[in-house]
Amino acid sequence: MTVDVAARLRAARGGRLRRAQATTVVALRMMLHDKAKLIGTTLGVVFAVVLAAQQLGVLFGLLQKNTMFVDNAGADLWIVPPGTTQTAPGQRMSTALLDQARATPGVAVAAPLLMIGTSVTKPGGGSEATTLVGFDLDAGLGGPWNIVAGDVAALRAPDALFFEDAQREKFGGLNLGSVREVGGHKVRVVGFTWGLQPFGPPFAFADIDTVRDLGAVPADQLSFVLIKLAPGADRAAVAADLAARCPTAQVIATPTFHATIVSTLLRQQLGITFGTSTAFGLIIGFIIVALSMFSAVLDNLREYGTLKAIGLTSWDLTRMLIVQSIVYALLGSLIGLGLVALMSAGIRGPNLVVIVPRTLVLATPLIMSALCMLASVLALRRVRRLEPGMVFR
Amino acid sequence: MTLAIDARGLGKVFGAGALAFRALDAVDFQVTPGELVMLVGPSGSGKTTLLSILGCVLTATEGELRLFGERVSGRPERELPLLRRALIGFVFQGHNLIGALSARDNVRLVLESRGTTAHAARAEADALLAAVGLADKRDRLPAELSGGQRQRVAIARALAGAPPLVLADEPTAALDAHAGLEVTELLTRMCRERGTTVVVVTHDNRIFHLADRIVHIEDGRIVDGRLSGVAA
């Protein structure tokens, strides 16, 4: 029998794609065959996804709670006290800024906003803190949203307030028409909002003059000036003009204000707390996946040796482990994100909304694939170092 | 005539320094195409080391090896899988089938790893499994087959893609006497039909009669059974 070695070598050298397909199928079959490892490794990924995504979801929810006022106030620009990093009661500014703003070209509306911290006295005694938000009813900027009962127009009545629906029990069983005492004045409930609770006390909305009376705030003071631009006006140019006209204050665009609040919170305890727990979830998941995949390789060492002996290359075996890593990542991400969605729906309430943005949903399988591939390095090293001659021992 | 196997002066030393162990010492080993040679010797004599070097899964420390005229010695290790895919079929002592794959898929894997299309690989795998008498068990996993049946699947896998050389390491070791003889007879018959060169490492003297030549190896040296008429 004559053997055409050159032809056989040529044939064996070709067919890389077929080999890749065949080894992919083998990788998947080996995964599915060892069900205990499949379940264990997938659970590792699920654990990492649930912990990381849930923690990030809570973080995004908390950030949203603290940026929602800026996002829903309807302003394009804000004039705030210098160094402001949140929408909360604080240093007050002069109402002269309003006149400056109204005289600035490109400004369609300039409205005052007053925020004061106060407490609501309950009928049975005791009190609960709240943040009173006084806004200009005619301008509408900075008013309530997510209204579940009442009409904003009702705030035109003297001493009328909108309260947070979730705080009704806390404030002693509030209903429409209920009367409570704020700062020694009687106020009447004319509406409710839902979920407007930042880190601090919940918001209660009223006409700005009502809030001035309740807080005994002088008529020439305000907390913020909210600016609505005229159609076609250039935000940056108007902001620069306003900054020049209001040197004692800071002019900030709404997206920048939003970003400032987020970055401040992340630099402080929120970032550290949630960053740590998210990293912890990913690390635990990484360890579980790494150990499971390494153990799967050790259990099947002879099979991997056989694959090498029959002519598969180290790269073929590497591809098999990469395929397995990706499948574990996709499977775990799918189950994990499903669980997070269920948990988010269960947790969702006025105090906390778990927000899992689409970017996170799309990024999770990619991040987990990278994590699982990294976790397979131990297994890969073992497989690549494997001598095919071990099958004869 | 080009020899199927032409090994000259092969040596293999494991370890280094005081712990060095010489497993093979200046082995000359030649096999003609289509010949069935049994490599016998006591445990630790170097049979398996020689088979591993012939199978390109281990490299010799010294000497030169050619398979069908193709020089193996001196090739970088990354090229050895290609030689194995192109020229060699293996039958292992413990069958070494992939547990997650059916009998058919174990055979197909070898074919598809050489670039055979899925359809052709399936047809050839079925034909080989029919030839080893397992047509009705091709969808079974190895765990669902008897020891003899697994070794027959291993023979089908070794012959997949018609390699010109088959190396078998103690193919009867895990089988009872009857199954061992049956499996070796099947291997020799199928290889002879195809003109395949075969080297079998065995202790089992009940199968010696199937060999064209028996080569004895002791202490890493060939002591008997050299091919006559080969120039040194």
PDB file of N, CA, C and O in Angstrom, chain A residues 1 3 5 8-9 11-15 18-19 22-23 25-26 29-30 33 302-303 306-313 316 387-389 391-393, chain B residues 48 51-52 57 68 70 81-86 90 92 96-101 105 109 112-118 157 161-164 169 194-195:
ATOM      1  N   MET A   1       0.856  -1.199   0.000  1.00  0.00           N
ATOM      2  CA  MET A   1       0.000   0.000   0.000  1.00  0.00           C
ATOM      3  C   MET A   1       0.889   1.245   0.000  1.00  0.00           C
ATOM      4  O   MET A   1       1.738   1.411   0.861  1.00  0.00           O
ATOM      5  N   VAL A   3       1.438   5.123   0.493  1.00  0.00           N
ATOM      6  CA  VAL A   3       0.804   6.185   1.269  1.00  0.00           C
ATOM      7  C   VAL A   3       1.284   7.542   0.750  1.00  0.00           C
ATOM      8  O   VAL A   3       2.480   7.817   0.735  1.00  0.00           O
ATOM      9  N   VAL A   5       1.790  10.679   1.727  1.00  0.00           N
ATOM     10  CA  VAL A   5       1.846  11.423   2.993  1.00  0.00           C
ATOM     11  C   VAL A   5       1.532  12.898   2.774  1.00  0.00           C
ATOM     12  O   VAL A   5       0.792  13.513   3.558  1.00  0.00           O
ATOM     13  N   ARG A   8      -2.103  13.463   2.490  1.00  0.00           N
ATOM     14  CA  ARG A   8      -2.787  13.274   3.780  1.00  0.00           C
ATOM     15  C   ARG A   8      -2.524  14.468   4.706  1.00  0.00           C
ATOM     16  O   ARG A   8      -3.421  14.904   5.441  1.00  0.00           O
ATOM     17  N   LEU A   9      -1.300  14.954   4.668  1.00  0.00           N
ATOM     18  CA  LEU A   9      -0.985  16.123   5.510  1.00  0.00           C
ATOM     19  C   LEU A   9      -1.782  17.341   5.054  1.00  0.00           C
ATOM     20  O   LEU A   9      -2.300  18.102   5.879  1.00  0.00           O
ATOM     21  N   ALA A  11      -4.661  17.338   3.545  1.00  0.00           N
ATOM     22  CA  ALA A  11      -6.070  17.146   3.927  1.00  0.00           C
ATOM     23  C   ALA A  11      -6.265  17.413   5.423  1.00  0.00           C
ATOM     24  O   ALA A  11      -7.238  18.053   5.838  1.00  0.00           O
ATOM     25  N   ALA A  12      -5.316  16.917   6.224  1.00  0.00           N
ATOM     26  CA  ALA A  12      -5.450  17.077   7.684  1.00  0.00           C
ATOM     27  C   ALA A  12      -5.242  18.520   8.108  1.00  0.00           C
ATOM     28  O   ALA A  12      -5.774  18.965   9.129  1.00  0.00           O
ATOM     29  N   ARG A  13      -4.434  19.243   7.284  1.00  0.00           N
ATOM     30  CA  ARG A  13      -4.160  20.641   7.614  1.00  0.00           C
ATOM     31  C   ARG A  13      -5.406  21.503   7.358  1.00  0.00           C
ATOM     32  O   ARG A  13      -5.665  22.468   8.061  1.00  0.00           O
ATOM     33  N   GLY A  14      -6.174  21.126   6.338  1.00  0.00           N
ATOM     34  CA  GLY A  14      -7.391  21.883   5.999  1.00  0.00           C
ATOM     35  C   GLY A  14      -8.507  21.543   6.977  1.00  0.00           C
ATOM     36  O   GLY A  14      -8.310  20.872   7.981  1.00  0.00           O
ATOM     37  N   GLY A  15      -9.669  22.018   6.666  1.00  0.00           N
ATOM     38  CA  GLY A  15     -10.841  21.672   7.473  1.00  0.00           C
ATOM     39  C   GLY A  15     -10.829  22.257   8.863  1.00  0.00           C
ATOM     40  O   GLY A  15     -11.381  21.668   9.793  1.00  0.00           O
ATOM     41  N   ARG A  18     -14.373  22.881  10.044  1.00  0.00           N
ATOM     42  CA  ARG A  18     -15.077  21.656  10.461  1.00  0.00           C
ATOM     43  C   ARG A  18     -14.600  21.237  11.853  1.00  0.00           C
ATOM     44  O   ARG A  18     -15.379  20.799  12.681  1.00  0.00           O
ATOM     45  N   ARG A  19     -13.289  21.389  12.048  1.00  0.00           N
ATOM     46  CA  ARG A  19     -12.741  20.996  13.347  1.00  0.00           C
ATOM     47  C   ARG A  19     -13.294  21.894  14.456  1.00  0.00           C
ATOM     48  O   ARG A  19     -13.625  21.439  15.543  1.00  0.00           O
ATOM     49  N   ALA A  22     -16.801  20.802  15.076  1.00  0.00           N
ATOM     50  CA  ALA A  22     -16.852  19.513  15.781  1.00  0.00           C
ATOM     51  C   ALA A  22     -16.466  19.684  17.252  1.00  0.00           C
ATOM     52  O   ALA A  22     -17.126  19.137  18.139  1.00  0.00           O
ATOM     53  N   THR A  23     -15.427  20.465  17.505  1.00  0.00           N
ATOM     54  CA  THR A  23     -14.991  20.621  18.895  1.00  0.00           C
ATOM     55  C   THR A  23     -15.996  21.448  19.705  1.00  0.00           C
ATOM     56  O   THR A  23     -16.161  21.236  20.902  1.00  0.00           O
ATOM     57  N   VAL A  25     -19.227  21.300  19.276  1.00  0.00           N
ATOM     58  CA  VAL A  25     -20.284  20.334  19.644  1.00  0.00           C
ATOM     59  C   VAL A  25     -19.812  19.464  20.805  1.00  0.00           C
ATOM     60  O   VAL A  25     -20.552  19.226  21.767  1.00  0.00           O
ATOM     61  N   VAL A  26     -18.563  19.014  20.742  1.00  0.00           N
ATOM     62  CA  VAL A  26     -18.038  18.159  21.823  1.00  0.00           C
ATOM     63  C   VAL A  26     -18.033  18.933  23.144  1.00  0.00           C
ATOM     64  O   VAL A  26     -18.424  18.407  24.190  1.00  0.00           O
ATOM     65  N   ARG A  29     -21.538  19.072  24.422  1.00  0.00           N
ATOM     66  CA  ARG A  29     -21.990  17.757  24.900  1.00  0.00           C
ATOM     67  C   ARG A  29     -21.336  17.414  26.234  1.00  0.00           C
ATOM     68  O   ARG A  29     -21.979  16.855  27.123  1.00  0.00           O
ATOM     69  N   MET A  30     -20.049  17.741  26.360  1.00  0.00           N
ATOM     70  CA  MET A  30     -19.368  17.438  27.625  1.00  0.00           C
ATOM     71  C   MET A  30     -19.978  18.237  28.766  1.00  0.00           C
ATOM     72  O   MET A  30     -20.142  17.743  29.880  1.00  0.00           O
ATOM     73  N   HIS A  33     -23.355  16.708  29.560  1.00  0.00           N
ATOM     74  CA  HIS A  33     -23.240  15.346  30.088  1.00  0.00           C
ATOM     75  C   HIS A  33     -23.022  15.366  31.602  1.00  0.00           C
ATOM     76  O   HIS A  33     -23.591  14.556  32.327  1.00  0.00           O
ATOM     77  N   ARG A 302      -8.450  12.598  31.245  1.00  0.00           N
ATOM     78  CA  ARG A 302      -8.125  11.517  30.314  1.00  0.00           C
ATOM     79  C   ARG A 302      -8.810  11.754  28.958  1.00  0.00           C
ATOM     80  O   ARG A 302      -8.249  11.464  27.905  1.00  0.00           O
ATOM     81  N   GLU A 303     -10.017  12.310  29.025  1.00  0.00           N
ATOM     82  CA  GLU A 303     -10.720  12.581  27.769  1.00  0.00           C
ATOM     83  C   GLU A 303     -10.020  13.701  27.000  1.00  0.00           C
ATOM     84  O   GLU A 303      -9.878  13.634  25.783  1.00  0.00           O
ATOM     85  N   THR A 306      -7.060  12.236  25.457  1.00  0.00           N
ATOM     86  CA  THR A 306      -7.430  11.449  24.274  1.00  0.00           C
ATOM     87  C   THR A 306      -7.658  12.368  23.077  1.00  0.00           C
ATOM     88  O   THR A 306      -7.204  12.072  21.960  1.00  0.00           O
ATOM     89  N   LEU A 307      -8.340  13.482  23.327  1.00  0.00           N
ATOM     90  CA  LEU A 307      -8.599  14.428  22.227  1.00  0.00           C
ATOM     91  C   LEU A 307      -7.284  14.945  21.658  1.00  0.00           C
ATOM     92  O   LEU A 307      -7.135  15.084  20.435  1.00  0.00           O
ATOM     93  N   LYS A 308      -6.333  15.180  22.545  1.00  0.00           N
ATOM     94  CA  LYS A 308      -5.024  15.635  22.047  1.00  0.00           C
ATOM     95  C   LYS A 308      -4.338  14.513  21.263  1.00  0.00           C
ATOM     96  O   LYS A 308      -3.746  14.751  20.216  1.00  0.00           O
ATOM     97  N   ALA A 309      -4.437  13.290  21.800  1.00  0.00           N
ATOM     98  CA  ALA A 309      -3.757  12.173  21.141  1.00  0.00           C
ATOM     99  C   ALA A 309      -4.316  11.935  19.741  1.00  0.00           C
ATOM    100  O   ALA A 309      -3.568  11.611  18.817  1.00  0.00           O
ATOM    101  N   ILE A 310      -5.620  12.106  19.561  1.00  0.00           N
ATOM    102  CA  ILE A 310      -6.184  11.832  18.229  1.00  0.00           C
ATOM    103  C   ILE A 310      -5.974  13.005  17.280  1.00  0.00           C
ATOM    104  O   ILE A 310      -6.465  12.994  16.164  1.00  0.00           O
ATOM    105  N   GLY A 311      -5.276  14.034  17.757  1.00  0.00           N
ATOM    106  CA  GLY A 311      -4.846  15.071  16.816  1.00  0.00           C
ATOM    107  C   GLY A 311      -5.407  16.459  17.042  1.00  0.00           C
ATOM    108  O   GLY A 311      -5.133  17.364  16.253  1.00  0.00           O
ATOM    109  N   LEU A 312      -6.202  16.643  18.089  1.00  0.00           N
ATOM    110  CA  LEU A 312      -6.672  18.010  18.355  1.00  0.00           C
ATOM    111  C   LEU A 312      -5.525  18.817  18.963  1.00  0.00           C
ATOM    112  O   LEU A 312      -4.697  18.276  19.697  1.00  0.00           O
ATOM    113  N   THR A 313      -5.504  20.074  18.647  1.00  0.00           N
ATOM    114  CA  THR A 313      -4.417  20.931  19.131  1.00  0.00           C
ATOM    115  C   THR A 313      -4.801  21.569  20.468  1.00  0.00           C
ATOM    116  O   THR A 313      -5.972  21.541  20.866  1.00  0.00           O
ATOM    117  N   ASP A 316      -7.486  23.924  19.885  1.00  0.00           N
ATOM    118  CA  ASP A 316      -8.827  23.306  19.775  1.00  0.00           C
ATOM    119  C   ASP A 316      -9.432  23.134  21.168  1.00  0.00           C
ATOM    120  O   ASP A 316     -10.617  23.417  21.385  1.00  0.00           O
ATOM    121  N   GLU A 387      -0.034  16.446  28.529  1.00  0.00           N
ATOM    122  CA  GLU A 387       0.719  15.704  27.512  1.00  0.00           C
ATOM    123  C   GLU A 387      -0.179  14.625  26.940  1.00  0.00           C
ATOM    124  O   GLU A 387      -0.757  13.837  27.689  1.00  0.00           O
ATOM    125  N   PRO A 388      -0.296  14.571  25.624  1.00  0.00           N
ATOM    126  CA  PRO A 388      -1.161  13.544  25.043  1.00  0.00           C
ATOM    127  C   PRO A 388      -0.674  12.135  25.379  1.00  0.00           C
ATOM    128  O   PRO A 388      -1.462  11.192  25.389  1.00  0.00           O
ATOM    129  N   GLY A 389       0.647  12.003  25.684  1.00  0.00           N
ATOM    130  CA  GLY A 389       1.195  10.689  26.006  1.00  0.00           C
ATOM    131  C   GLY A 389       0.593  10.075  27.258  1.00  0.00           C
ATOM    132  O   GLY A 389       0.706   8.870  27.480  1.00  0.00           O
ATOM    133  N   VAL A 391      -2.272   9.278  27.800  1.00  0.00           N
ATOM    134  CA  VAL A 391      -3.306   8.272  27.497  1.00  0.00           C
ATOM    135  C   VAL A 391      -2.735   6.870  27.433  1.00  0.00           C
ATOM    136  O   VAL A 391      -3.466   5.894  27.481  1.00  0.00           O
ATOM    137  N   PHE A 392      -1.410   6.767  27.302  1.00  0.00           N
ATOM    138  CA  PHE A 392      -0.800   5.429  27.261  1.00  0.00           C
ATOM    139  C   PHE A 392      -0.371   4.956  28.639  1.00  0.00           C
ATOM    140  O   PHE A 392       0.182   3.881  28.779  1.00  0.00           O
ATOM    141  N   ARG A 393      -0.568   5.800  29.651  1.00  0.00           N
ATOM    142  CA  ARG A 393      -0.096   5.391  30.978  1.00  0.00           C
ATOM    143  C   ARG A 393      -1.195   4.725  31.777  1.00  0.00           C
ATOM    144  O   ARG A 393      -2.349   4.979  31.545  1.00  0.00           O
TER     145      ARG A 393
ATOM    146  N   THR B  48       5.660   0.841  25.981  1.00  0.00           N
ATOM    147  CA  THR B  48       4.716   1.959  25.867  1.00  0.00           C
ATOM    148  C   THR B  48       5.429   3.247  25.496  1.00  0.00           C
ATOM    149  O   THR B  48       4.895   4.064  24.741  1.00  0.00           O
ATOM    150  N   LEU B  51       5.929   3.026  21.851  1.00  0.00           N
ATOM    151  CA  LEU B  51       4.654   3.252  21.150  1.00  0.00           C
ATOM    152  C   LEU B  51       4.271   4.739  21.174  1.00  0.00           C
ATOM    153  O   LEU B  51       3.775   5.279  20.177  1.00  0.00           O
ATOM    154  N   SER B  52       4.533   5.378  22.303  1.00  0.00           N
ATOM    155  CA  SER B  52       4.206   6.805  22.418  1.00  0.00           C
ATOM    156  C   SER B  52       5.036   7.634  21.443  1.00  0.00           C
ATOM    157  O   SER B  52       4.532   8.584  20.836  1.00  0.00           O
ATOM    158  N   VAL B  57       3.168  11.201  20.245  1.00  0.00           N
ATOM    159  CA  VAL B  57       2.646  11.868  21.441  1.00  0.00           C
ATOM    160  C   VAL B  57       3.769  12.094  22.446  1.00  0.00           C
ATOM    161  O   VAL B  57       3.554  12.665  23.506  1.00  0.00           O
ATOM    162  N   PHE B  68       6.391   6.537   7.085  1.00  0.00           N
ATOM    163  CA  PHE B  68       6.117   6.546   5.642  1.00  0.00           C
ATOM    164  C   PHE B  68       7.038   7.546   4.926  1.00  0.00           C
ATOM    165  O   PHE B  68       6.618   8.268   4.025  1.00  0.00           O
ATOM    166  N   GLU B  70       8.252  10.259   6.041  1.00  0.00           N
ATOM    167  CA  GLU B  70       8.147  11.634   6.558  1.00  0.00           C
ATOM    168  C   GLU B  70       8.929  11.731   7.864  1.00  0.00           C
ATOM    169  O   GLU B  70       8.665  10.965   8.798  1.00  0.00           O
ATOM    170  N   PRO B  81       0.421  17.243  16.270  1.00  0.00           N
ATOM    171  CA  PRO B  81      -1.003  16.902  16.122  1.00  0.00           C
ATOM    172  C   PRO B  81      -1.405  16.690  14.667  1.00  0.00           C
ATOM    173  O   PRO B  81      -2.233  15.820  14.355  1.00  0.00           O
ATOM    174  N   LEU B  82      -0.796  17.454  13.778  1.00  0.00           N
ATOM    175  CA  LEU B  82      -1.110  17.324  12.355  1.00  0.00           C
ATOM    176  C   LEU B  82      -0.701  15.930  11.860  1.00  0.00           C
ATOM    177  O   LEU B  82      -1.456  15.257  11.140  1.00  0.00           O
ATOM    178  N   LEU B  83       0.496  15.478  12.265  1.00  0.00           N
ATOM    179  CA  LEU B  83       0.954  14.148  11.861  1.00  0.00           C
ATOM    180  C   LEU B  83       0.024  13.072  12.414  1.00  0.00           C
ATOM    181  O   LEU B  83      -0.300  12.108  11.733  1.00  0.00           O
ATOM    182  N   ARG B  84      -0.398  13.257  13.651  1.00  0.00           N
ATOM    183  CA  ARG B  84      -1.294  12.264  14.253  1.00  0.00           C
ATOM    184  C   ARG B  84      -2.609  12.201  13.486  1.00  0.00           C
ATOM    185  O   ARG B  84      -3.133  11.128  13.206  1.00  0.00           O
ATOM    186  N   ARG B  85      -3.145  13.400  13.175  1.00  0.00           N
ATOM    187  CA  ARG B  85      -4.420  13.425  12.443  1.00  0.00           C
ATOM    188  C   ARG B  85      -4.281  12.783  11.063  1.00  0.00           C
ATOM    189  O   ARG B  85      -5.171  12.105  10.590  1.00  0.00           O
ATOM    190  N   ALA B  86      -3.135  13.016  10.431  1.00  0.00           N
ATOM    191  CA  ALA B  86      -2.973  12.581   9.040  1.00  0.00           C
ATOM    192  C   ALA B  86      -2.639  11.101   8.919  1.00  0.00           C
ATOM    193  O   ALA B  86      -3.032  10.455   7.945  1.00  0.00           O
ATOM    194  N   PHE B  90      -5.469   5.360  16.831  1.00  0.00           N
ATOM    195  CA  PHE B  90      -5.056   4.805  18.126  1.00  0.00           C
ATOM    196  C   PHE B  90      -6.145   3.904  18.721  1.00  0.00           C
ATOM    197  O   PHE B  90      -7.335   4.218  18.644  1.00  0.00           O
ATOM    198  N   PHE B  92      -6.614   2.474  22.532  1.00  0.00           N
ATOM    199  CA  PHE B  92      -6.000   2.573  23.861  1.00  0.00           C
ATOM    200  C   PHE B  92      -6.429   1.406  24.743  1.00  0.00           C
ATOM    201  O   PHE B  92      -7.463   0.769  24.515  1.00  0.00           O
ATOM    202  N   ASN B  96     -10.795   4.656  26.117  1.00  0.00           N
ATOM    203  CA  ASN B  96     -10.694   6.131  26.076  1.00  0.00           C
ATOM    204  C   ASN B  96     -11.696   6.791  25.150  1.00  0.00           C
ATOM    205  O   ASN B  96     -11.350   7.732  24.411  1.00  0.00           O
ATOM    206  N   LEU B  97     -12.919   6.325  25.191  1.00  0.00           N
ATOM    207  CA  LEU B  97     -13.954   7.005  24.399  1.00  0.00           C
ATOM    208  C   LEU B  97     -14.403   8.248  25.167  1.00  0.00           C
ATOM    209  O   LEU B  97     -14.255   8.318  26.390  1.00  0.00           O
ATOM    210  N   ILE B  98     -14.952   9.213  24.445  1.00  0.00           N
ATOM    211  CA  ILE B  98     -15.469  10.419  25.109  1.00  0.00           C
ATOM    212  C   ILE B  98     -16.850  10.073  25.658  1.00  0.00           C
ATOM    213  O   ILE B  98     -17.776   9.754  24.895  1.00  0.00           O
ATOM    214  N   GLY B  99     -16.964  10.128  26.971  1.00  0.00           N
ATOM    215  CA  GLY B  99     -18.176   9.645  27.635  1.00  0.00           C
ATOM    216  C   GLY B  99     -19.443  10.386  27.267  1.00  0.00           C
ATOM    217  O   GLY B  99     -20.536   9.835  27.333  1.00  0.00           O
ATOM    218  N   ALA B 100     -19.303  11.629  26.842  1.00  0.00           N
ATOM    219  CA  ALA B 100     -20.487  12.435  26.530  1.00  0.00           C
ATOM    220  C   ALA B 100     -20.981  12.205  25.106  1.00  0.00           C
ATOM    221  O   ALA B 100     -22.041  12.708  24.736  1.00  0.00           O
ATOM    222  N   LEU B 101     -20.180  11.448  24.318  1.00  0.00           N
ATOM    223  CA  LEU B 101     -20.551  11.267  22.908  1.00  0.00           C
ATOM    224  C   LEU B 101     -21.021   9.841  22.655  1.00  0.00           C
ATOM    225  O   LEU B 101     -20.486   8.891  23.245  1.00  0.00           O
ATOM    226  N   ASP B 105     -20.779   9.356  17.380  1.00  0.00           N
ATOM    227  CA  ASP B 105     -20.135  10.676  17.477  1.00  0.00           C
ATOM    228  C   ASP B 105     -18.666  10.565  17.879  1.00  0.00           C
ATOM    229  O   ASP B 105     -17.854  11.420  17.513  1.00  0.00           O
ATOM    230  N   LEU B 109     -16.106  12.301  15.387  1.00  0.00           N
ATOM    231  CA  LEU B 109     -15.205  13.369  15.857  1.00  0.00           C
ATOM    232  C   LEU B 109     -13.845  13.299  15.168  1.00  0.00           C
ATOM    233  O   LEU B 109     -13.294  14.306  14.729  1.00  0.00           O
ATOM    234  N   GLU B 112     -14.335  14.407  11.520  1.00  0.00           N
ATOM    235  CA  GLU B 112     -14.594  15.845  11.363  1.00  0.00           C
ATOM    236  C   GLU B 112     -13.384  16.674  11.789  1.00  0.00           C
ATOM    237  O   GLU B 112     -13.165  17.762  11.278  1.00  0.00           O
ATOM    238  N   SER B 113     -12.600  16.131  12.711  1.00  0.00           N
ATOM    239  CA  SER B 113     -11.395  16.874  13.103  1.00  0.00           C
ATOM    240  C   SER B 113     -10.383  16.884  11.959  1.00  0.00           C
ATOM    241  O   SER B 113      -9.445  17.675  11.958  1.00  0.00           O
ATOM    242  N   ARG B 114     -10.574  15.972  10.984  1.00  0.00           N
ATOM    243  CA  ARG B 114      -9.692  15.962   9.800  1.00  0.00           C
ATOM    244  C   ARG B 114     -10.326  16.703   8.640  1.00  0.00           C
ATOM    245  O   ARG B 114      -9.842  16.643   7.521  1.00  0.00           O
ATOM    246  N   GLY B 115     -11.460  17.343   8.868  1.00  0.00           N
ATOM    247  CA  GLY B 115     -12.065  18.170   7.820  1.00  0.00           C
ATOM    248  C   GLY B 115     -13.146  17.489   7.019  1.00  0.00           C
ATOM    249  O   GLY B 115     -13.700  18.077   6.088  1.00  0.00           O
ATOM    250  N   THR B 116     -13.486  16.232   7.364  1.00  0.00           N
ATOM    251  CA  THR B 116     -14.557  15.539   6.644  1.00  0.00           C
ATOM    252  C   THR B 116     -15.888  16.242   6.930  1.00  0.00           C
ATOM    253  O   THR B 116     -16.135  16.650   8.068  1.00  0.00           O
ATOM    254  N   THR B 117     -16.727  16.345   5.905  1.00  0.00           N
ATOM    255  CA  THR B 117     -18.018  17.021   6.117  1.00  0.00           C
ATOM    256  C   THR B 117     -18.880  16.183   7.058  1.00  0.00           C
ATOM    257  O   THR B 117     -18.681  14.962   7.175  1.00  0.00           O
ATOM    258  N   ALA B 118     -19.838  16.835   7.683  1.00  0.00           N
ATOM    259  CA  ALA B 118     -20.682  16.153   8.672  1.00  0.00           C
ATOM    260  C   ALA B 118     -21.409  14.970   8.035  1.00  0.00           C
ATOM    261  O   ALA B 118     -21.483  13.877   8.626  1.00  0.00           O
ATOM    262  N   ARG B 157     -13.101   3.856  15.668  1.00  0.00           N
ATOM    263  CA  ARG B 157     -12.557   5.215  15.735  1.00  0.00           C
ATOM    264  C   ARG B 157     -11.118   5.244  15.210  1.00  0.00           C
ATOM    265  O   ARG B 157     -10.728   6.169  14.490  1.00  0.00           O
ATOM    266  N   GLY B 161     -11.245   7.411   8.778  1.00  0.00           N
ATOM    267  CA  GLY B 161     -10.369   8.217   7.907  1.00  0.00           C
ATOM    268  C   GLY B 161      -9.247   7.384   7.303  1.00  0.00           C
ATOM    269  O   GLY B 161      -8.334   7.937   6.680  1.00  0.00           O
ATOM    270  N   ALA B 162      -9.324   6.058   7.485  1.00  0.00           N
ATOM    271  CA  ALA B 162      -8.349   5.120   6.918  1.00  0.00           C
ATOM    272  C   ALA B 162      -6.902   5.557   7.152  1.00  0.00           C
ATOM    273  O   ALA B 162      -6.134   5.762   6.195  1.00  0.00           O
ATOM    274  N   PRO B 163      -6.479   5.676   8.401  1.00  0.00           N
ATOM    275  CA  PRO B 163      -5.071   6.041   8.637  1.00  0.00           C
ATOM    276  C   PRO B 163      -4.162   4.891   8.189  1.00  0.00           C
ATOM    277  O   PRO B 163      -4.535   3.730   8.343  1.00  0.00           O
ATOM    278  N   PRO B 164      -2.996   5.202   7.665  1.00  0.00           N
ATOM    279  CA  PRO B 164      -2.119   4.107   7.213  1.00  0.00           C
ATOM    280  C   PRO B 164      -1.441   3.358   8.365  1.00  0.00           C
ATOM    281  O   PRO B 164      -0.897   2.289   8.158  1.00  0.00           O
ATOM    282  N   ASP B 169      -2.461  -0.052  22.165  1.00  0.00           N
ATOM    283  CA  ASP B 169      -1.774  -0.250  23.443  1.00  0.00           C
ATOM    284  C   ASP B 169      -2.588  -1.210  24.295  1.00  0.00           C
ATOM    285  O   ASP B 169      -3.660  -0.850  24.780  1.00  0.00           O
ATOM    286  N   ARG B 194      -7.592  -3.462   4.849  1.00  0.00           N
ATOM    287  CA  ARG B 194      -7.309  -2.095   4.401  1.00  0.00           C
ATOM    288  C   ARG B 194      -5.827  -1.869   4.117  1.00  0.00           C
ATOM    289  O   ARG B 194      -5.434  -0.765   3.731  1.00  0.00           O
ATOM    290  N   GLY B 195      -5.013  -2.877   4.366  1.00  0.00           N
ATOM    291  CA  GLY B 195      -3.566  -2.736   4.163  1.00  0.00           C
ATOM    292  C   GLY B 195      -2.917  -1.813   5.178  1.00  0.00           C
ATOM    293  O   GLY B 195      -1.868  -1.222   4.932  1.00  0.00           O
TER     294      GLY B 195
END
